[in-house]
Amino acid sequence: MCPVRSVEEHQAVVDGLLPAMPAETVPLAEAHGRVLARDVVAQVPLPGFDNSAMDGYAGRWAELAAADGSPVRLPVAEDIPAGRTDVVPLAPGTVHRIMTGAPLPPGADVVVPVELTDAGTEVVEIRARPPIGSHLRAAGEDIAAGTMALSAGAPLAAAQLGLAAAVGVTELSVRSRPRVLILSTGSELVAPGRPLARGQIYESNSVLLAAAVEEAGGIPRRLHFVPDDVDQFLATVRAELAGADLLVTSGGVSAGAYEVVKDAFATLGTVEFGKVAMQPGGPQGAGTVDGVPVVTLPGNPVSAFVSFEVFVRPALRRALGHASPHRLRAPARLTSSLRSPAGRRQFLRGRYDAGEVSQVGGPGSHLVAHLARANCLVVVPEDVTELPAGAAVDVVLIEGALQ
């Protein structure tokens, strides 16, 4: 058994197990939710040409008002709908009726919104003159051709994919998604939907962890949970390990008897087990088996969730190339006092709202109903044992915290 590690020491161990995922090229339509592996350079400028920002009339500013400032009437020489490509120059003393996004005719230096006119189609009355240069979009004012549109490490959401399409990209280089095996252990586990005998519980960790892997960007594969039997555990693992980038187990890592994960890996691979100075989630393990990274988590659901958040999620996101692999953090003030054990970093479930945080349930690692109501983890440092109401704390924002 290795000595007690700090949270940062164990994070470094888990991070070191997962190398950067290789890049692959996918069509733009399949890149949603992926992480960009290479910079994207704009093939065209945005906008691609000078165009109108309003429905109205393109004209010469100097011609759009009489000497006394009264309205003027000018002939409408051309119609320019969006998509027209054969735009002719603006002749002196005329205007062109123009739609939003349509190319600006050479010679025009202002667009008069239709609301400032009588909307004429052959002759238009200009009733007010906006400042010169108004309602124009200059070519390249958003992004110039040849400049970087998206940088490697960017998560590809709707806006990023829209930009890639707008600059002419049809496919993107993205990081491959890690394939993650998930295996829960325990003779007390029963599949949901079956009747429970006294002493049995429904297996939930694999569902929890599979969802967490998918949210982090990985491809989870749930293996059927196994009882506290070393041979059955090893057979289940060995049958699937070759096609995986990571194995995550839950349960079987504490200091008591019948700890199947510890017993199975004792003479196999390089998995080391020990304690991390945190609560919940003290018992941890990490290493490799047959060259595949392995992270072993405690079996209590809250411990498994917190351990995944602290160690596995950031490692997966770093391997995926995320420039910022960690959850967002925010300062908050406690709505009530709390206590924390000395020497262990506490991760308490909380509800964050408008800069304040309230604790959800107690510190027990079995309180999964309280976990489901939480939207953040309240981080209490190792050297803090008590905090009064109103004290400032650091919170890790999880799903729903900003909704």
Coordinates of C-alpha atoms in Angstrom, one line a residue:
M1 CA 0.0 0.0 0.0
C2 CA 1.3 3.4 -0.9
P3 CA 1.3 6.3 1.6
V4 CA -1.5 8.7 1.9
R5 CA -1.5 11.0 -1.1
S6 CA -2.8 14.5 -1.5
V7 CA -5.6 15.2 -3.9
E8 CA -3.1 16.9 -6.3
E9 CA -0.7 13.9 -6.1
H10 CA -3.3 11.5 -7.1
Q11 CA -4.6 13.8 -9.8
A12 CA -1.1 13.8 -11.3
V13 CA -1.0 10.0 -11.2
V14 CA -4.3 9.6 -13.0
D15 CA -3.4 12.3 -15.5
G16 CA -0.2 10.5 -16.3
L17 CA -2.0 7.3 -17.2
L18 CA -4.0 8.8 -20.2
P19 CA -2.0 10.1 -23.2
A20 CA -3.5 12.6 -25.6
M21 CA -6.0 10.8 -27.8
P22 CA -5.1 10.6 -31.5
A23 CA -6.7 12.9 -34.1
E24 CA -9.2 11.8 -36.6
T25 CA -11.0 13.7 -39.4
V26 CA -14.8 13.8 -39.4
P27 CA -17.4 15.6 -41.5
L28 CA -18.6 18.8 -40.1
A29 CA -22.0 17.4 -39.4
E30 CA -20.4 14.7 -37.1
A31 CA -18.2 17.0 -35.1
H32 CA -20.7 18.3 -32.6
G33 CA -19.5 17.9 -29.1
R34 CA -16.0 16.9 -30.1
V35 CA -12.7 18.7 -29.4
L36 CA -10.8 20.4 -32.2
A37 CA -7.3 18.8 -32.7
R38 CA -5.9 21.3 -35.2
D39 CA -6.4 25.0 -35.7
V40 CA -8.9 26.1 -38.4
V41 CA -7.9 28.9 -40.7
A42 CA -10.6 30.9 -42.5
Q43 CA -10.6 30.1 -46.2
V44 CA -12.7 33.2 -47.0
P45 CA -13.3 36.5 -45.2
L46 CA -16.5 37.2 -43.2
P47 CA -18.4 39.0 -44.5
G48 CA -17.1 38.0 -47.9
F49 CA -18.1 41.3 -49.5
D50 CA -19.4 44.8 -48.5
N51 CA -23.1 44.3 -47.8
S52 CA -26.1 46.0 -46.3
A53 CA -27.1 45.5 -42.6
M54 CA -30.7 46.7 -43.2
D55 CA -33.5 46.6 -45.7
G56 CA -33.4 50.0 -47.3
Y57 CA -31.7 52.1 -50.0
A58 CA -28.0 52.3 -50.8
G59 CA -26.9 55.8 -51.8
R60 CA -24.3 58.5 -51.7
W61 CA -24.6 60.3 -48.4
A62 CA -23.9 63.8 -49.9
E63 CA -27.0 63.4 -52.2
L64 CA -29.5 62.3 -49.6
A65 CA -30.5 65.7 -48.1
A66 CA -31.4 69.0 -49.6
A67 CA -29.4 72.1 -48.7
D68 CA -32.1 73.1 -46.2
G69 CA -32.3 69.6 -44.7
S70 CA -35.7 68.8 -46.2
P71 CA -36.5 65.4 -47.7
V72 CA -35.3 64.5 -51.2
R73 CA -36.7 62.3 -53.9
L74 CA -34.4 60.1 -55.9
P75 CA -34.9 57.6 -58.7
V76 CA -34.5 53.9 -57.7
A77 CA -32.1 52.6 -60.4
E78 CA -31.7 49.0 -59.3
D79 CA -33.2 46.3 -57.0
I80 CA -30.5 44.3 -55.1
P81 CA -32.0 41.3 -53.3
A82 CA -29.7 39.0 -51.2
G83 CA -27.9 36.6 -53.4
R84 CA -27.6 38.9 -56.5
T85 CA -24.2 38.6 -58.0
D86 CA -24.3 41.0 -60.9
V87 CA -24.4 44.2 -58.9
V88 CA -23.7 47.4 -61.0
P89 CA -22.1 50.6 -59.7
L90 CA -24.4 53.3 -58.2
A91 CA -24.9 56.1 -60.8
P92 CA -24.8 59.7 -59.4
G93 CA -28.1 61.0 -58.3
T94 CA -29.8 57.6 -57.9
V95 CA -30.2 55.0 -55.2
H96 CA -30.5 51.2 -55.3
R97 CA -33.2 49.4 -53.2
I98 CA -31.3 46.8 -51.2
M99 CA -32.1 44.0 -48.9
T100 CA -30.3 42.9 -45.7
G101 CA -27.1 40.9 -46.6
A102 CA -27.2 42.0 -50.3
P103 CA -23.9 43.2 -51.9
L104 CA -23.4 47.0 -51.6
P105 CA -23.1 48.6 -55.0
P106 CA -19.8 50.4 -55.7
G107 CA -20.1 54.1 -55.0
A108 CA -22.6 53.8 -52.1
D109 CA -21.4 55.0 -48.7
V110 CA -24.6 54.7 -46.7
V111 CA -27.8 52.6 -46.4
V112 CA -31.0 54.4 -45.5
P113 CA -33.4 52.1 -43.6
V114 CA -36.7 51.7 -45.3
E115 CA -38.4 53.1 -42.2
L116 CA -36.9 56.5 -43.0
T117 CA -38.5 56.5 -46.5
D118 CA -41.8 56.2 -48.2
A119 CA -40.7 52.7 -49.5
G120 CA -41.0 53.8 -53.2
T121 CA -39.9 51.3 -55.9
E122 CA -39.4 53.7 -58.8
V123 CA -38.8 57.0 -57.0
V124 CA -38.2 57.1 -53.2
E125 CA -38.5 59.9 -50.8
I126 CA -35.7 60.0 -48.3
R127 CA -37.1 61.7 -45.1
A128 CA -34.0 61.5 -42.9
R129 CA -30.3 61.0 -43.6
P130 CA -28.4 58.7 -41.2
P131 CA -24.7 59.4 -40.6
I132 CA -22.3 58.5 -43.4
G133 CA -21.2 54.8 -43.3
S134 CA -24.4 53.7 -41.4
H135 CA -25.8 50.2 -41.8
L136 CA -22.9 48.9 -43.8
R137 CA -21.0 45.7 -43.2
A138 CA -17.4 45.8 -44.5
A139 CA -15.8 42.7 -46.1
G140 CA -13.6 40.9 -43.5
E141 CA -14.8 43.0 -40.5
D142 CA -15.7 39.8 -38.6
I143 CA -12.7 37.7 -39.7
A144 CA -10.1 38.1 -42.5
A145 CA -9.2 35.3 -44.9
G146 CA -6.0 33.4 -43.8
T147 CA -6.5 34.2 -40.1
M148 CA -7.3 31.6 -37.4
A149 CA -11.0 31.0 -37.0
L150 CA -10.8 28.2 -34.3
S151 CA -7.9 27.1 -32.2
A152 CA -7.0 23.5 -31.2
G153 CA -8.6 22.6 -27.9
A154 CA -11.9 24.3 -28.6
P155 CA -15.0 22.3 -27.8
L156 CA -17.2 22.2 -30.9
A157 CA -20.6 23.5 -30.0
A158 CA -23.2 25.2 -32.2
A159 CA -21.4 28.5 -32.6
Q160 CA -18.1 26.9 -33.4
L161 CA -19.6 24.6 -36.1
G162 CA -21.5 27.5 -37.5
L163 CA -18.3 29.5 -37.9
A164 CA -16.4 26.6 -39.5
A165 CA -19.2 26.2 -42.1
A166 CA -19.2 30.0 -42.7
V167 CA -15.5 30.0 -43.6
G168 CA -15.9 27.1 -46.0
V169 CA -14.8 24.1 -43.9
T170 CA -16.3 20.8 -44.7
E171 CA -14.5 18.5 -42.3
L172 CA -12.6 18.9 -39.0
S173 CA -9.7 17.3 -37.3
V174 CA -10.9 16.2 -33.8
R175 CA -9.6 14.1 -31.0
S176 CA -10.8 10.5 -30.9
R177 CA -13.2 9.7 -28.1
P178 CA -11.7 7.5 -25.4
R179 CA -13.4 4.1 -25.0
V180 CA -14.0 3.5 -21.3
L181 CA -14.9 0.2 -19.7
I182 CA -17.0 0.5 -16.5
L183 CA -17.2 -2.4 -14.0
S184 CA -18.9 -2.4 -10.7
T185 CA -18.1 -5.1 -8.1
G186 CA -20.0 -6.5 -5.1
S187 CA -21.9 -9.7 -4.2
E188 CA -24.6 -7.5 -2.8
L189 CA -25.5 -6.0 -6.2
V190 CA -28.7 -6.8 -8.1
A191 CA -29.8 -5.5 -11.4
P192 CA -32.6 -2.9 -11.1
G193 CA -36.0 -4.4 -11.7
R194 CA -35.3 -7.7 -9.9
P195 CA -36.6 -8.3 -6.4
L196 CA -34.2 -7.6 -3.5
A197 CA -33.4 -10.0 -0.7
R198 CA -32.3 -8.6 2.6
G199 CA -28.7 -7.3 2.4
Q200 CA -28.9 -6.7 -1.4
I201 CA -28.9 -3.3 -3.2
Y202 CA -29.6 -2.2 -6.8
E203 CA -26.5 -1.7 -8.8
S204 CA -26.3 2.0 -9.8
N205 CA -22.7 3.0 -10.1
S206 CA -22.2 1.8 -13.6
V207 CA -25.2 3.9 -14.8
L208 CA -23.9 6.9 -12.9
L209 CA -20.3 6.5 -14.2
A210 CA -21.4 5.7 -17.8
A211 CA -23.3 9.0 -17.9
A212 CA -20.4 10.8 -16.4
V213 CA -18.0 9.4 -19.0
E214 CA -20.3 10.4 -21.8
E215 CA -20.7 13.9 -20.5
A216 CA -16.9 14.2 -20.3
G217 CA -16.6 13.2 -24.0
G218 CA -15.8 9.5 -23.7
I219 CA -17.6 6.4 -25.1
P220 CA -18.7 4.2 -22.1
R221 CA -19.2 0.5 -22.1
R222 CA -20.8 -1.0 -19.1
L223 CA -19.7 -4.5 -18.2
H224 CA -22.0 -6.7 -16.3
F225 CA -21.2 -6.2 -12.6
V226 CA -19.5 -9.1 -10.9
P227 CA -19.6 -10.6 -7.4
D228 CA -16.7 -10.6 -5.0
D229 CA -14.9 -13.3 -6.9
V230 CA -11.4 -12.8 -8.2
D231 CA -11.5 -15.3 -11.0
Q232 CA -14.9 -13.9 -12.3
F233 CA -13.6 -10.4 -12.1
L234 CA -10.4 -11.1 -14.0
A235 CA -12.3 -13.1 -16.7
T236 CA -14.7 -10.2 -17.2
V237 CA -11.9 -7.7 -17.4
R238 CA -9.6 -9.7 -19.7
A239 CA -12.5 -10.4 -22.2
E240 CA -12.9 -6.7 -22.9
L241 CA -9.6 -4.9 -22.0
A242 CA -7.9 -5.1 -25.4
G243 CA -10.3 -2.7 -27.0
A244 CA -10.3 -0.1 -24.3
D245 CA -8.5 3.2 -23.6
L246 CA -9.4 3.1 -19.9
L247 CA -10.9 0.8 -17.3
V248 CA -12.8 2.4 -14.4
T249 CA -14.0 0.1 -11.6
S250 CA -16.1 0.9 -8.5
G251 CA -16.0 -1.0 -5.3
G252 CA -13.5 -3.5 -3.9
V253 CA -10.7 -1.1 -3.0
S254 CA -11.1 -0.5 0.8
A255 CA -9.0 -2.0 3.6
G256 CA -11.3 -4.8 4.6
A257 CA -11.8 -8.4 3.5
Y258 CA -13.5 -9.4 0.2
E259 CA -11.9 -6.4 -1.7
V260 CA -12.0 -8.1 -5.1
V261 CA -10.4 -5.4 -7.1
K262 CA -7.4 -5.1 -4.8
D263 CA -7.0 -8.9 -4.6
A264 CA -7.3 -9.4 -8.4
F265 CA -4.8 -6.7 -9.3
A266 CA -2.3 -7.6 -6.5
T267 CA -0.2 -9.8 -8.8
L268 CA -1.3 -8.3 -12.1
G269 CA -0.3 -5.1 -13.8
T270 CA 1.0 -2.0 -12.0
V271 CA -2.1 -0.9 -10.1
E272 CA -1.3 0.7 -6.7
F273 CA -3.9 1.2 -4.0
G274 CA -3.8 3.7 -1.1
K275 CA -5.6 6.5 0.6
V276 CA -6.1 10.1 -0.7
A277 CA -6.5 12.8 1.9
M278 CA -10.1 13.6 1.0
Q279 CA -13.7 12.9 2.0
P280 CA -15.6 11.2 0.5
G281 CA -13.4 9.0 -1.7
G282 CA -10.4 8.2 0.4
P283 CA -9.6 4.7 -1.0
Q284 CA -8.3 5.0 -4.5
G285 CA -6.2 3.0 -7.0
A286 CA -4.5 3.7 -10.3
G287 CA -2.1 2.0 -12.7
T288 CA -2.2 -0.2 -15.8
V289 CA -3.2 -3.7 -16.7
D290 CA -2.0 -5.2 -20.0
G291 CA -0.9 -1.7 -20.9
V292 CA -4.4 -0.2 -20.4
P293 CA -4.9 2.5 -17.8
V294 CA -7.0 1.5 -14.8
V295 CA -8.6 3.8 -12.2
T296 CA -10.3 2.1 -9.3
L297 CA -12.9 4.1 -7.4
P298 CA -14.7 3.4 -4.1
G299 CA -18.0 1.6 -4.2
N300 CA -20.3 4.1 -2.4
P301 CA -22.2 6.1 -5.0
V302 CA -21.3 9.5 -3.7
S303 CA -17.7 8.5 -3.3
A304 CA -17.6 7.1 -6.8
F305 CA -19.2 10.3 -8.2
V306 CA -16.9 12.7 -6.4
S307 CA -13.8 10.6 -7.2
F308 CA -14.8 10.6 -10.9
E309 CA -15.2 14.4 -10.8
V310 CA -11.9 15.0 -9.1
F311 CA -9.7 12.5 -10.8
V312 CA -11.2 10.9 -13.9
R313 CA -13.2 13.6 -15.6
P314 CA -10.3 16.1 -15.9
A315 CA -8.0 13.4 -17.1
L316 CA -10.4 12.4 -19.8
R317 CA -10.9 15.9 -20.9
R318 CA -7.2 16.6 -21.0
A319 CA -6.7 13.5 -23.1
L320 CA -9.4 14.9 -25.4
G321 CA -7.4 18.1 -25.8
H322 CA -9.6 20.5 -23.9
A323 CA -7.7 23.7 -23.2
S324 CA -9.6 23.9 -19.9
P325 CA -10.2 20.4 -18.6
H326 CA -11.5 21.3 -15.2
R327 CA -15.0 22.3 -14.1
L328 CA -15.8 25.9 -13.6
R329 CA -15.3 27.2 -10.1
A330 CA -16.9 30.1 -8.3
P331 CA -16.7 31.9 -5.0
A332 CA -19.7 31.6 -2.8
R333 CA -20.9 32.4 0.7
L334 CA -22.3 29.7 3.0
T335 CA -25.9 30.0 4.1
S336 CA -25.2 28.0 7.3
S337 CA -22.1 26.9 9.3
L338 CA -20.3 23.6 8.6
R339 CA -17.7 21.3 10.2
S340 CA -15.0 19.3 8.4
P341 CA -12.5 16.7 9.5
A342 CA -8.9 17.9 9.9
G343 CA -6.4 16.6 7.4
R344 CA -8.8 15.7 4.6
R345 CA -10.2 17.9 1.8
Q346 CA -13.9 17.8 2.0
F347 CA -16.2 17.8 -1.0
L348 CA -19.7 18.5 0.2
R349 CA -22.8 18.5 -1.9
G350 CA -24.4 21.9 -2.2
R351 CA -26.9 24.1 -4.0
Y352 CA -25.4 27.2 -5.6
D353 CA -27.6 30.1 -6.4
A354 CA -26.7 33.8 -6.9
G355 CA -23.4 33.6 -5.1
E356 CA -24.7 31.7 -2.1
V357 CA -24.4 28.0 -1.4
S358 CA -26.3 25.8 1.0
Q359 CA -25.2 22.3 2.0
V360 CA -27.4 19.4 0.7
G361 CA -27.6 16.6 3.2
G362 CA -24.7 15.4 5.3
P363 CA -21.2 14.2 4.4
G364 CA -22.2 10.5 4.2
S365 CA -21.0 8.8 1.0
H366 CA -24.2 6.7 0.8
L367 CA -26.6 9.8 0.4
V368 CA -27.2 9.5 -3.3
A369 CA -30.6 11.2 -3.1
H370 CA -28.9 14.3 -1.7
L371 CA -26.3 14.0 -4.5
A372 CA -29.1 14.1 -7.1
R373 CA -30.3 17.4 -5.7
A374 CA -26.9 19.1 -5.7
N375 CA -25.6 21.3 -8.4
C376 CA -22.1 22.0 -7.0
L377 CA -19.4 20.6 -4.7
V378 CA -18.3 22.7 -1.8
V379 CA -14.6 22.4 -1.3
V380 CA -13.3 22.7 2.2
P381 CA -9.5 22.7 2.5
E382 CA -7.6 20.1 4.6
D383 CA -6.6 22.6 7.3
V384 CA -10.1 24.0 7.9
T385 CA -12.3 22.3 10.5
E386 CA -15.1 24.8 10.9
L387 CA -16.7 27.6 8.9
P388 CA -19.5 30.0 10.1
A389 CA -22.5 31.1 8.0
G390 CA -21.4 33.8 5.6
A391 CA -17.9 32.4 5.2
A392 CA -16.4 32.4 1.7
V393 CA -15.9 29.0 0.1
D394 CA -14.9 27.7 -3.3
V395 CA -17.5 25.7 -5.2
V396 CA -17.1 23.4 -8.2
L397 CA -20.1 23.9 -10.5
I398 CA -21.6 20.7 -11.8
E399 CA -24.6 20.1 -14.1
G400 CA -27.4 22.6 -13.7
A401 CA -25.5 25.2 -11.6
L402 CA -25.8 28.0 -14.1
Q403 CA -29.4 27.2 -15.3

